[in-house]
Amino acid sequence: MRIKLLSLALLTTSFAYAQSWNLTGNTGIDSSTNFIGTTDAKDFVIKTNSIERIRINPSGNIGIGIAPSPNRALNFFGNTEFVTDVTSRDSYHFFNNAQNINGGMDLMWLKYDKYQSNDIGILTLSTPLSSGDWAKPVFSVRNSGKVFIGIAWDNYALSGCSDCNSYRLFVRDGIKAEKVKVDIASANGWADYVFKKHYKLNTLDEVEKYITENGHLPNIPSAEEVVKNGINLGEMDAKLLEKIEELTLYSIGQNKQLKSQQEQIERLQQENKTLKSQSEKIEKLEQQVLQLLKNKDL
């Protein structure tokens, strides 16, 4: 009987020590001896409803809804949402304190593993546009590689823009930049062809007639066309340069004409000077003749 009582006391004592970690809260914790986890090189697993939810491997990498990644400290699977109500500091930080990061690496990489045929976003930033409004997209990177800034929240397809599908970046309300470089696809796209010998330069009379009939310069879109279709900066710069170079040719032609006219004026002035001198000589001769005739009569 004494042996049974002693065994029961030892069992009760062991059970009491085994239950010393209280599920309703603990005090006086010594993290070197009081912890939840493993003491060997085995994964630590948390389950609910007998289904694994979280796994921590011996390296400390965590997998939530998926096995831990050997290359990442934290691995998620499933729809994830982060919410904060912080007002005195930035809500979320993503930092990399390493130096000499390998080329081609990213601080953040967002991707679809499967091809997506629909127009869907990779990254969209949203905010209410007015007090009481719901958060509407103001910046969106699409799976097609296009970037939209300031578009209407329900117009990702840009249905109101007839040719926007040809471009990667769309910005509503304009862009302000300190420097813009526009690449020209080939030398033929620039306007130096105006200086080629075979270029047909319209006469100023032809240009005047075209302006009278059309209300704009030849090879320049009208105001209505610009409003409807916009302009291509590279093409428009080339067209404007074309007009500048044509004006240069007109100026060169006019300069040649002025020089020719000036030479003619100088020749006429010289001829006029000669005629004046001859006229003076003739006048003197006439006076001499008259004087001789007068003397003869006497």
PDB file of C-alpha atoms in Angstrom:
ATOM      1  CA  MET A   1       0.000   0.000   0.000  1.00  0.00           C
ATOM      2  CA  ARG A   2       2.822   2.362   0.897  1.00  0.00           C
ATOM      3  CA  ILE A   3       4.472   1.611  -2.461  1.00  0.00           C
ATOM      4  CA  LYS A   4       1.230   2.476  -4.302  1.00  0.00           C
ATOM      5  CA  LEU A   5       0.840   5.729  -2.389  1.00  0.00           C
ATOM      6  CA  LEU A   6       4.475   6.673  -3.075  1.00  0.00           C
ATOM      7  CA  SER A   7       4.067   5.941  -6.772  1.00  0.00           C
ATOM      8  CA  LEU A   8       0.870   8.002  -6.869  1.00  0.00           C
ATOM      9  CA  ALA A   9       2.641  10.921  -5.151  1.00  0.00           C
ATOM     10  CA  LEU A  10       5.532  10.798  -7.612  1.00  0.00           C
ATOM     11  CA  LEU A  11       3.102  10.674 -10.540  1.00  0.00           C
ATOM     12  CA  THR A  12       1.139  13.614  -9.161  1.00  0.00           C
ATOM     13  CA  THR A  13       4.326  15.593  -8.634  1.00  0.00           C
ATOM     14  CA  SER A  14       5.540  14.841 -12.191  1.00  0.00           C
ATOM     15  CA  PHE A  15       2.154  15.837 -13.603  1.00  0.00           C
ATOM     16  CA  ALA A  16       2.229  19.088 -11.624  1.00  0.00           C
ATOM     17  CA  TYR A  17       5.670  19.985 -12.979  1.00  0.00           C
ATOM     18  CA  ALA A  18       4.634  18.974 -16.498  1.00  0.00           C
ATOM     19  CA  GLN A  19       1.679  21.375 -16.309  1.00  0.00           C
ATOM     20  CA  SER A  20       3.721  24.261 -14.872  1.00  0.00           C
ATOM     21  CA  TRP A  21       3.350  26.167 -18.203  1.00  0.00           C
ATOM     22  CA  ASN A  22      -0.035  27.773 -17.733  1.00  0.00           C
ATOM     23  CA  LEU A  23      -2.202  28.233 -20.833  1.00  0.00           C
ATOM     24  CA  THR A  24      -3.932  31.235 -19.261  1.00  0.00           C
ATOM     25  CA  GLY A  25      -0.721  33.179 -18.662  1.00  0.00           C
ATOM     26  CA  ASN A  26       2.615  32.815 -16.896  1.00  0.00           C
ATOM     27  CA  THR A  27       4.914  34.895 -14.731  1.00  0.00           C
ATOM     28  CA  GLY A  28       8.531  34.648 -13.754  1.00  0.00           C
ATOM     29  CA  ILE A  29       9.436  33.150 -17.111  1.00  0.00           C
ATOM     30  CA  ASP A  30      13.014  32.086 -17.763  1.00  0.00           C
ATOM     31  CA  SER A  31      13.385  31.935 -21.534  1.00  0.00           C
ATOM     32  CA  SER A  32      16.298  29.508 -21.211  1.00  0.00           C
ATOM     33  CA  THR A  33      14.045  26.851 -19.738  1.00  0.00           C
ATOM     34  CA  ASN A  34      10.485  28.056 -20.395  1.00  0.00           C
ATOM     35  CA  PHE A  35       9.591  28.164 -24.090  1.00  0.00           C
ATOM     36  CA  ILE A  36       7.358  26.599 -26.703  1.00  0.00           C
ATOM     37  CA  GLY A  37       9.325  24.626 -29.258  1.00  0.00           C
ATOM     38  CA  THR A  38      11.755  21.777 -29.711  1.00  0.00           C
ATOM     39  CA  THR A  39      15.121  20.928 -28.203  1.00  0.00           C
ATOM     40  CA  ASP A  40      16.270  18.787 -31.123  1.00  0.00           C
ATOM     41  CA  ALA A  41      16.674  19.361 -34.880  1.00  0.00           C
ATOM     42  CA  LYS A  42      12.999  18.759 -35.610  1.00  0.00           C
ATOM     43  CA  ASP A  43      10.367  21.006 -37.106  1.00  0.00           C
ATOM     44  CA  PHE A  44       7.981  22.778 -34.748  1.00  0.00           C
ATOM     45  CA  VAL A  45       4.386  22.514 -36.029  1.00  0.00           C
ATOM     46  CA  ILE A  46       1.202  24.332 -35.023  1.00  0.00           C
ATOM     47  CA  LYS A  47      -2.129  22.813 -36.042  1.00  0.00           C
ATOM     48  CA  THR A  48      -5.792  23.715 -35.796  1.00  0.00           C
ATOM     49  CA  ASN A  49      -8.579  21.219 -36.435  1.00  0.00           C
ATOM     50  CA  SER A  50      -5.811  18.650 -36.887  1.00  0.00           C
ATOM     51  CA  ILE A  51      -4.552  20.560 -39.949  1.00  0.00           C
ATOM     52  CA  GLU A  52      -1.060  21.986 -40.073  1.00  0.00           C
ATOM     53  CA  ARG A  53      -1.093  25.799 -40.203  1.00  0.00           C
ATOM     54  CA  ILE A  54       2.433  26.906 -39.237  1.00  0.00           C
ATOM     55  CA  ARG A  55       5.751  25.099 -39.427  1.00  0.00           C
ATOM     56  CA  ILE A  56       9.148  26.309 -38.202  1.00  0.00           C
ATOM     57  CA  ASN A  57      12.134  24.307 -39.361  1.00  0.00           C
ATOM     58  CA  PRO A  58      15.343  23.844 -37.317  1.00  0.00           C
ATOM     59  CA  SER A  59      16.942  26.801 -39.156  1.00  0.00           C
ATOM     60  CA  GLY A  60      14.172  29.092 -37.890  1.00  0.00           C
ATOM     61  CA  ASN A  61      12.519  29.565 -41.280  1.00  0.00           C
ATOM     62  CA  ILE A  62       8.737  29.850 -40.997  1.00  0.00           C
ATOM     63  CA  GLY A  63       6.077  28.572 -43.341  1.00  0.00           C
ATOM     64  CA  ILE A  64       2.462  29.705 -42.956  1.00  0.00           C
ATOM     65  CA  GLY A  65       0.079  27.613 -45.027  1.00  0.00           C
ATOM     66  CA  ILE A  66       3.090  26.181 -46.846  1.00  0.00           C
ATOM     67  CA  ALA A  67       6.384  24.489 -46.041  1.00  0.00           C
ATOM     68  CA  PRO A  68       9.220  26.795 -44.934  1.00  0.00           C
ATOM     69  CA  SER A  69      11.553  27.905 -47.711  1.00  0.00           C
ATOM     70  CA  PRO A  70      15.230  27.057 -47.188  1.00  0.00           C
ATOM     71  CA  ASN A  71      16.127  30.464 -48.672  1.00  0.00           C
ATOM     72  CA  ARG A  72      13.634  32.741 -46.888  1.00  0.00           C
ATOM     73  CA  ALA A  73      12.900  33.479 -43.251  1.00  0.00           C
ATOM     74  CA  LEU A  74       9.132  33.654 -43.854  1.00  0.00           C
ATOM     75  CA  ASN A  75       6.978  31.930 -46.464  1.00  0.00           C
ATOM     76  CA  PHE A  76       3.229  32.556 -46.911  1.00  0.00           C
ATOM     77  CA  PHE A  77       0.558  30.752 -48.881  1.00  0.00           C
ATOM     78  CA  GLY A  78      -2.956  32.122 -49.219  1.00  0.00           C
ATOM     79  CA  ASN A  79      -4.640  35.503 -49.277  1.00  0.00           C
ATOM     80  CA  THR A  80      -2.716  37.833 -46.966  1.00  0.00           C
ATOM     81  CA  GLU A  81      -3.673  41.222 -45.581  1.00  0.00           C
ATOM     82  CA  PHE A  82      -1.698  43.690 -43.461  1.00  0.00           C
ATOM     83  CA  VAL A  83      -3.656  46.372 -41.599  1.00  0.00           C
ATOM     84  CA  THR A  84      -2.376  49.111 -39.302  1.00  0.00           C
ATOM     85  CA  ASP A  85      -3.693  52.265 -37.641  1.00  0.00           C
ATOM     86  CA  VAL A  86      -0.293  53.854 -36.948  1.00  0.00           C
ATOM     87  CA  THR A  87      -0.325  57.644 -37.300  1.00  0.00           C
ATOM     88  CA  SER A  88       3.035  58.755 -35.885  1.00  0.00           C
ATOM     89  CA  ARG A  89       5.365  56.794 -38.192  1.00  0.00           C
ATOM     90  CA  ASP A  90       5.500  54.926 -41.489  1.00  0.00           C
ATOM     91  CA  SER A  91       3.120  51.978 -41.578  1.00  0.00           C
ATOM     92  CA  TYR A  92       5.411  49.373 -43.142  1.00  0.00           C
ATOM     93  CA  HIS A  93       9.143  49.210 -43.836  1.00  0.00           C
ATOM     94  CA  PHE A  94      10.970  46.964 -46.274  1.00  0.00           C
ATOM     95  CA  PHE A  95      14.719  47.336 -45.767  1.00  0.00           C
ATOM     96  CA  ASN A  96      17.833  45.566 -46.962  1.00  0.00           C
ATOM     97  CA  ASN A  97      20.911  46.459 -44.925  1.00  0.00           C
ATOM     98  CA  ALA A  98      23.335  44.375 -46.984  1.00  0.00           C
ATOM     99  CA  GLN A  99      26.158  45.889 -49.014  1.00  0.00           C
ATOM    100  CA  ASN A 100      27.363  44.825 -52.469  1.00  0.00           C
ATOM    101  CA  ILE A 101      24.095  43.114 -53.411  1.00  0.00           C
ATOM    102  CA  ASN A 102      24.441  40.965 -56.494  1.00  0.00           C
ATOM    103  CA  GLY A 103      23.398  42.575 -59.766  1.00  0.00           C
ATOM    104  CA  GLY A 104      19.878  41.772 -60.908  1.00  0.00           C
ATOM    105  CA  MET A 105      18.495  41.375 -57.399  1.00  0.00           C
ATOM    106  CA  ASP A 106      15.317  43.162 -56.260  1.00  0.00           C
ATOM    107  CA  LEU A 107      14.187  44.572 -52.912  1.00  0.00           C
ATOM    108  CA  MET A 108      10.707  43.305 -53.755  1.00  0.00           C
ATOM    109  CA  TRP A 109       9.663  40.912 -56.529  1.00  0.00           C
ATOM    110  CA  LEU A 110       6.021  40.455 -57.436  1.00  0.00           C
ATOM    111  CA  LYS A 111       5.139  37.830 -60.037  1.00  0.00           C
ATOM    112  CA  TYR A 112       2.568  35.513 -61.553  1.00  0.00           C
ATOM    113  CA  ASP A 113       3.917  32.004 -62.079  1.00  0.00           C
ATOM    114  CA  LYS A 114       1.289  31.306 -64.762  1.00  0.00           C
ATOM    115  CA  TYR A 115       0.494  33.291 -67.914  1.00  0.00           C
ATOM    116  CA  GLN A 116      -2.545  35.524 -67.445  1.00  0.00           C
ATOM    117  CA  SER A 117      -4.625  36.248 -70.542  1.00  0.00           C
ATOM    118  CA  ASN A 118      -6.920  38.740 -68.791  1.00  0.00           C
ATOM    119  CA  ASP A 119      -6.124  42.368 -67.963  1.00  0.00           C
ATOM    120  CA  ILE A 120      -5.130  42.050 -64.307  1.00  0.00           C
ATOM    121  CA  GLY A 121      -2.834  44.013 -62.053  1.00  0.00           C
ATOM    122  CA  ILE A 122       0.546  43.107 -60.577  1.00  0.00           C
ATOM    123  CA  LEU A 123       0.695  46.098 -58.239  1.00  0.00           C
ATOM    124  CA  THR A 124      -2.007  48.697 -57.606  1.00  0.00           C
ATOM    125  CA  LEU A 125      -1.853  51.637 -55.178  1.00  0.00           C
ATOM    126  CA  SER A 126      -5.150  53.100 -54.019  1.00  0.00           C
ATOM    127  CA  THR A 127      -6.342  56.017 -51.922  1.00  0.00           C
ATOM    128  CA  PRO A 128      -9.620  57.914 -51.435  1.00  0.00           C
ATOM    129  CA  LEU A 129      -9.747  60.844 -53.856  1.00  0.00           C
ATOM    130  CA  SER A 130     -11.993  62.873 -51.579  1.00  0.00           C
ATOM    131  CA  SER A 131     -13.324  62.830 -48.017  1.00  0.00           C
ATOM    132  CA  GLY A 132     -15.751  59.954 -47.532  1.00  0.00           C
ATOM    133  CA  ASP A 133     -14.688  58.267 -50.769  1.00  0.00           C
ATOM    134  CA  TRP A 134     -13.461  54.672 -50.975  1.00  0.00           C
ATOM    135  CA  ALA A 135      -9.865  53.874 -51.904  1.00  0.00           C
ATOM    136  CA  LYS A 136      -9.604  54.053 -55.704  1.00  0.00           C
ATOM    137  CA  PRO A 137      -6.546  53.054 -57.732  1.00  0.00           C
ATOM    138  CA  VAL A 138      -4.183  55.913 -58.599  1.00  0.00           C
ATOM    139  CA  PHE A 139      -1.230  53.817 -59.809  1.00  0.00           C
ATOM    140  CA  SER A 140      -1.327  50.386 -61.384  1.00  0.00           C
ATOM    141  CA  VAL A 141       1.195  48.044 -63.007  1.00  0.00           C
ATOM    142  CA  ARG A 142      -0.645  45.566 -65.206  1.00  0.00           C
ATOM    143  CA  ASN A 143       0.296  42.009 -66.158  1.00  0.00           C
ATOM    144  CA  SER A 144       0.745  43.272 -69.740  1.00  0.00           C
ATOM    145  CA  GLY A 145       3.682  45.398 -68.567  1.00  0.00           C
ATOM    146  CA  LYS A 146       1.717  48.642 -68.885  1.00  0.00           C
ATOM    147  CA  VAL A 147       1.825  51.301 -66.160  1.00  0.00           C
ATOM    148  CA  PHE A 148      -1.202  53.523 -65.534  1.00  0.00           C
ATOM    149  CA  ILE A 149      -1.034  56.660 -63.373  1.00  0.00           C
ATOM    150  CA  GLY A 150      -4.131  58.698 -62.570  1.00  0.00           C
ATOM    151  CA  ILE A 151      -6.578  56.762 -64.744  1.00  0.00           C
ATOM    152  CA  ALA A 152     -10.233  56.307 -63.853  1.00  0.00           C
ATOM    153  CA  TRP A 153     -10.663  53.487 -61.343  1.00  0.00           C
ATOM    154  CA  ASP A 154     -12.900  51.453 -63.680  1.00  0.00           C
ATOM    155  CA  ASN A 155     -10.976  52.083 -66.910  1.00  0.00           C
ATOM    156  CA  TYR A 156      -7.912  49.856 -66.816  1.00  0.00           C
ATOM    157  CA  ALA A 157      -8.504  48.958 -70.464  1.00  0.00           C
ATOM    158  CA  LEU A 158      -8.356  52.667 -71.417  1.00  0.00           C
ATOM    159  CA  SER A 159     -11.457  52.261 -73.559  1.00  0.00           C
ATOM    160  CA  GLY A 160     -11.579  56.018 -74.100  1.00  0.00           C
ATOM    161  CA  CYS A 161      -8.092  56.133 -75.641  1.00  0.00           C
ATOM    162  CA  SER A 162      -8.026  54.910 -79.228  1.00  0.00           C
ATOM    163  CA  ASP A 163      -4.285  54.223 -79.483  1.00  0.00           C
ATOM    164  CA  CYS A 164      -3.123  53.794 -75.866  1.00  0.00           C
ATOM    165  CA  ASN A 165      -2.701  50.054 -76.306  1.00  0.00           C
ATOM    166  CA  SER A 166       0.453  50.851 -78.295  1.00  0.00           C
ATOM    167  CA  TYR A 167       2.154  52.420 -75.275  1.00  0.00           C
ATOM    168  CA  ARG A 168       3.609  51.151 -72.005  1.00  0.00           C
ATOM    169  CA  LEU A 169       2.986  54.243 -69.841  1.00  0.00           C
ATOM    170  CA  PHE A 170      -0.147  56.353 -69.516  1.00  0.00           C
ATOM    171  CA  VAL A 171      -0.220  59.375 -67.198  1.00  0.00           C
ATOM    172  CA  ARG A 172      -3.341  61.487 -66.814  1.00  0.00           C
ATOM    173  CA  ASP A 173      -2.953  65.251 -66.159  1.00  0.00           C
ATOM    174  CA  GLY A 174       0.585  65.418 -67.546  1.00  0.00           C
ATOM    175  CA  ILE A 175       4.235  64.912 -66.650  1.00  0.00           C
ATOM    176  CA  LYS A 176       6.788  67.440 -65.416  1.00  0.00           C
ATOM    177  CA  ALA A 177      10.407  66.432 -65.894  1.00  0.00           C
ATOM    178  CA  GLU A 178      13.821  68.083 -65.835  1.00  0.00           C
ATOM    179  CA  LYS A 179      15.042  66.017 -68.763  1.00  0.00           C
ATOM    180  CA  VAL A 180      13.368  63.972 -71.493  1.00  0.00           C
ATOM    181  CA  LYS A 181      15.162  61.977 -74.177  1.00  0.00           C
ATOM    182  CA  VAL A 182      13.287  60.685 -77.225  1.00  0.00           C
ATOM    183  CA  ASP A 183      15.054  58.036 -79.292  1.00  0.00           C
ATOM    184  CA  ILE A 184      14.622  58.189 -83.076  1.00  0.00           C
ATOM    185  CA  ALA A 185      14.331  54.796 -84.729  1.00  0.00           C
ATOM    186  CA  SER A 186      16.471  55.701 -87.769  1.00  0.00           C
ATOM    187  CA  ALA A 187      18.219  58.610 -89.487  1.00  0.00           C
ATOM    188  CA  ASN A 188      15.351  58.707 -91.997  1.00  0.00           C
ATOM    189  CA  GLY A 189      13.057  59.760 -89.170  1.00  0.00           C
ATOM    190  CA  TRP A 190      14.862  63.089 -88.769  1.00  0.00           C
ATOM    191  CA  ALA A 191      14.358  66.129 -90.986  1.00  0.00           C
ATOM    192  CA  ASP A 192      17.765  66.511 -92.647  1.00  0.00           C
ATOM    193  CA  TYR A 193      16.172  65.175 -95.856  1.00  0.00           C
ATOM    194  CA  VAL A 194      15.110  68.804 -96.450  1.00  0.00           C
ATOM    195  CA  PHE A 195      18.723  69.595 -97.401  1.00  0.00           C
ATOM    196  CA  LYS A 196      18.943  66.784 -99.958  1.00  0.00           C
ATOM    197  CA  LYS A 197      19.162  67.858-103.598  1.00  0.00           C
ATOM    198  CA  HIS A 198      16.044  65.907-104.583  1.00  0.00           C
ATOM    199  CA  TYR A 199      13.841  67.540-101.913  1.00  0.00           C
ATOM    200  CA  LYS A 200      10.970  69.519-103.442  1.00  0.00           C
ATOM    201  CA  LEU A 201      10.690  72.806-101.597  1.00  0.00           C
ATOM    202  CA  ASN A 202       7.315  74.450-102.083  1.00  0.00           C
ATOM    203  CA  THR A 203       7.358  78.015-103.262  1.00  0.00           C
ATOM    204  CA  LEU A 204       6.088  80.622-100.833  1.00  0.00           C
ATOM    205  CA  ASP A 205       3.122  81.146-103.143  1.00  0.00           C
ATOM    206  CA  GLU A 206       2.291  77.429-102.825  1.00  0.00           C
ATOM    207  CA  VAL A 207       2.643  77.599 -99.038  1.00  0.00           C
ATOM    208  CA  GLU A 208       0.378  80.659 -98.889  1.00  0.00           C
ATOM    209  CA  LYS A 209      -2.238  78.885-101.012  1.00  0.00           C
ATOM    210  CA  TYR A 210      -2.105  75.762 -98.783  1.00  0.00           C
ATOM    211  CA  ILE A 211      -2.499  77.840 -95.611  1.00  0.00           C
ATOM    212  CA  THR A 212      -5.439  79.714 -97.129  1.00  0.00           C
ATOM    213  CA  GLU A 213      -7.182  76.456 -98.080  1.00  0.00           C
ATOM    214  CA  ASN A 214      -6.332  74.331 -94.987  1.00  0.00           C
ATOM    215  CA  GLY A 215      -5.590  76.694 -92.119  1.00  0.00           C
ATOM    216  CA  HIS A 216      -2.265  75.086 -91.159  1.00  0.00           C
ATOM    217  CA  LEU A 217       1.197  74.408 -92.582  1.00  0.00           C
ATOM    218  CA  PRO A 218       1.816  71.531 -95.007  1.00  0.00           C
ATOM    219  CA  ASN A 219       2.796  68.244 -93.306  1.00  0.00           C
ATOM    220  CA  ILE A 220       1.702  69.601 -89.908  1.00  0.00           C
ATOM    221  CA  PRO A 221      -1.467  68.211 -88.259  1.00  0.00           C
ATOM    222  CA  SER A 222      -4.387  70.527 -87.717  1.00  0.00           C
ATOM    223  CA  ALA A 223      -5.609  71.525 -84.258  1.00  0.00           C
ATOM    224  CA  GLU A 224      -8.554  69.144 -84.646  1.00  0.00           C
ATOM    225  CA  GLU A 225      -6.235  66.229 -85.472  1.00  0.00           C
ATOM    226  CA  VAL A 226      -4.016  66.989 -82.460  1.00  0.00           C
ATOM    227  CA  VAL A 227      -7.008  67.100 -80.100  1.00  0.00           C
ATOM    228  CA  LYS A 228      -8.302  63.820 -81.489  1.00  0.00           C
ATOM    229  CA  ASN A 229      -5.070  61.841 -81.856  1.00  0.00           C
ATOM    230  CA  GLY A 230      -2.481  63.679 -79.761  1.00  0.00           C
ATOM    231  CA  ILE A 231       1.091  64.017 -81.006  1.00  0.00           C
ATOM    232  CA  ASN A 232       4.177  61.837 -81.062  1.00  0.00           C
ATOM    233  CA  LEU A 233       7.010  63.938 -79.600  1.00  0.00           C
ATOM    234  CA  GLY A 234       9.682  62.455 -81.828  1.00  0.00           C
ATOM    235  CA  GLU A 235       7.610  62.815 -84.989  1.00  0.00           C
ATOM    236  CA  MET A 236       6.427  66.305 -84.108  1.00  0.00           C
ATOM    237  CA  ASP A 237       9.953  67.501 -83.320  1.00  0.00           C
ATOM    238  CA  ALA A 238      11.035  66.153 -86.721  1.00  0.00           C
ATOM    239  CA  LYS A 239       8.145  67.961 -88.453  1.00  0.00           C
ATOM    240  CA  LEU A 240       8.921  71.218 -86.653  1.00  0.00           C
ATOM    241  CA  LEU A 241      12.598  70.846 -87.592  1.00  0.00           C
ATOM    242  CA  GLU A 242      11.459  70.252 -91.174  1.00  0.00           C
ATOM    243  CA  LYS A 243       9.726  73.641 -91.123  1.00  0.00           C
ATOM    244  CA  ILE A 244      12.762  75.312 -89.550  1.00  0.00           C
ATOM    245  CA  GLU A 245      15.026  73.851 -92.228  1.00  0.00           C
ATOM    246  CA  GLU A 246      12.575  74.931 -94.950  1.00  0.00           C
ATOM    247  CA  LEU A 247      12.598  78.434 -93.456  1.00  0.00           C
ATOM    248  CA  THR A 248      16.392  78.293 -93.555  1.00  0.00           C
ATOM    249  CA  LEU A 249      16.296  77.433 -97.255  1.00  0.00           C
ATOM    250  CA  TYR A 250      13.811  80.250 -97.877  1.00  0.00           C
ATOM    251  CA  SER A 251      16.111  82.634 -95.993  1.00  0.00           C
ATOM    252  CA  ILE A 252      19.132  81.467 -97.983  1.00  0.00           C
ATOM    253  CA  GLY A 253      17.177  81.974-101.211  1.00  0.00           C
ATOM    254  CA  GLN A 254      16.029  85.414-100.143  1.00  0.00           C
ATOM    255  CA  ASN A 255      19.566  86.299 -99.084  1.00  0.00           C
ATOM    256  CA  LYS A 256      20.855  85.334-102.526  1.00  0.00           C
ATOM    257  CA  GLN A 257      18.115  87.392-104.123  1.00  0.00           C
ATOM    258  CA  LEU A 258      18.919  90.385-101.915  1.00  0.00           C
ATOM    259  CA  LYS A 259      22.606  90.092-102.738  1.00  0.00           C
ATOM    260  CA  SER A 260      21.783  89.945-106.446  1.00  0.00           C
ATOM    261  CA  GLN A 261      19.498  92.944-106.124  1.00  0.00           C
ATOM    262  CA  GLN A 262      22.177  94.808-104.179  1.00  0.00           C
ATOM    263  CA  GLU A 263      24.706  94.079-106.911  1.00  0.00           C
ATOM    264  CA  GLN A 264      22.222  95.346-109.514  1.00  0.00           C
ATOM    265  CA  ILE A 265      21.613  98.478-107.450  1.00  0.00           C
ATOM    266  CA  GLU A 266      25.343  99.091-107.174  1.00  0.00           C
ATOM    267  CA  ARG A 267      25.757  98.631-110.951  1.00  0.00           C
ATOM    268  CA  LEU A 268      22.871 100.998-111.598  1.00  0.00           C
ATOM    269  CA  GLN A 269      24.366 103.506-109.181  1.00  0.00           C
ATOM    270  CA  GLN A 270      27.692 103.261-111.008  1.00  0.00           C
ATOM    271  CA  GLU A 271      25.955 103.624-114.361  1.00  0.00           C
ATOM    272  CA  ASN A 272      23.972 106.559-113.022  1.00  0.00           C
ATOM    273  CA  LYS A 273      27.191 108.174-111.795  1.00  0.00           C
ATOM    274  CA  THR A 274      28.762 107.678-115.222  1.00  0.00           C
ATOM    275  CA  LEU A 275      25.699 109.084-116.990  1.00  0.00           C
ATOM    276  CA  LYS A 276      25.704 112.064-114.631  1.00  0.00           C
ATOM    277  CA  SER A 277      29.368 112.744-115.411  1.00  0.00           C
ATOM    278  CA  GLN A 278      28.718 112.462-119.139  1.00  0.00           C
ATOM    279  CA  SER A 279      25.685 114.734-118.785  1.00  0.00           C
ATOM    280  CA  GLU A 280      27.831 117.365-117.075  1.00  0.00           C
ATOM    281  CA  LYS A 281      30.429 117.149-119.843  1.00  0.00           C
ATOM    282  CA  ILE A 282      27.755 117.522-122.518  1.00  0.00           C
ATOM    283  CA  GLU A 283      26.327 120.495-120.685  1.00  0.00           C
ATOM    284  CA  LYS A 284      29.762 122.155-120.626  1.00  0.00           C
ATOM    285  CA  LEU A 285      30.216 121.484-124.336  1.00  0.00           C
ATOM    286  CA  GLU A 286      26.813 122.991-125.066  1.00  0.00           C
ATOM    287  CA  GLN A 287      27.790 126.118-123.131  1.00  0.00           C
ATOM    288  CA  GLN A 288      31.059 126.338-125.045  1.00  0.00           C
ATOM    289  CA  VAL A 289      29.269 125.963-128.360  1.00  0.00           C
ATOM    290  CA  LEU A 290      26.783 128.667-127.455  1.00  0.00           C
ATOM    291  CA  GLN A 291      29.623 130.951-126.416  1.00  0.00           C
ATOM    292  CA  LEU A 292      31.415 130.396-129.744  1.00  0.00           C
ATOM    293  CA  LEU A 293      28.252 131.125-131.689  1.00  0.00           C
ATOM    294  CA  LYS A 294      27.711 134.280-129.690  1.00  0.00           C
ATOM    295  CA  ASN A 295      31.280 135.435-130.309  1.00  0.00           C
ATOM    296  CA  LYS A 296      30.903 134.796-134.048  1.00  0.00           C
ATOM    297  CA  ASP A 297      27.825 136.994-134.272  1.00  0.00           C
ATOM    298  CA  LEU A 298      29.773 139.826-132.764  1.00  0.00           C
TER     299      LEU A 298
END
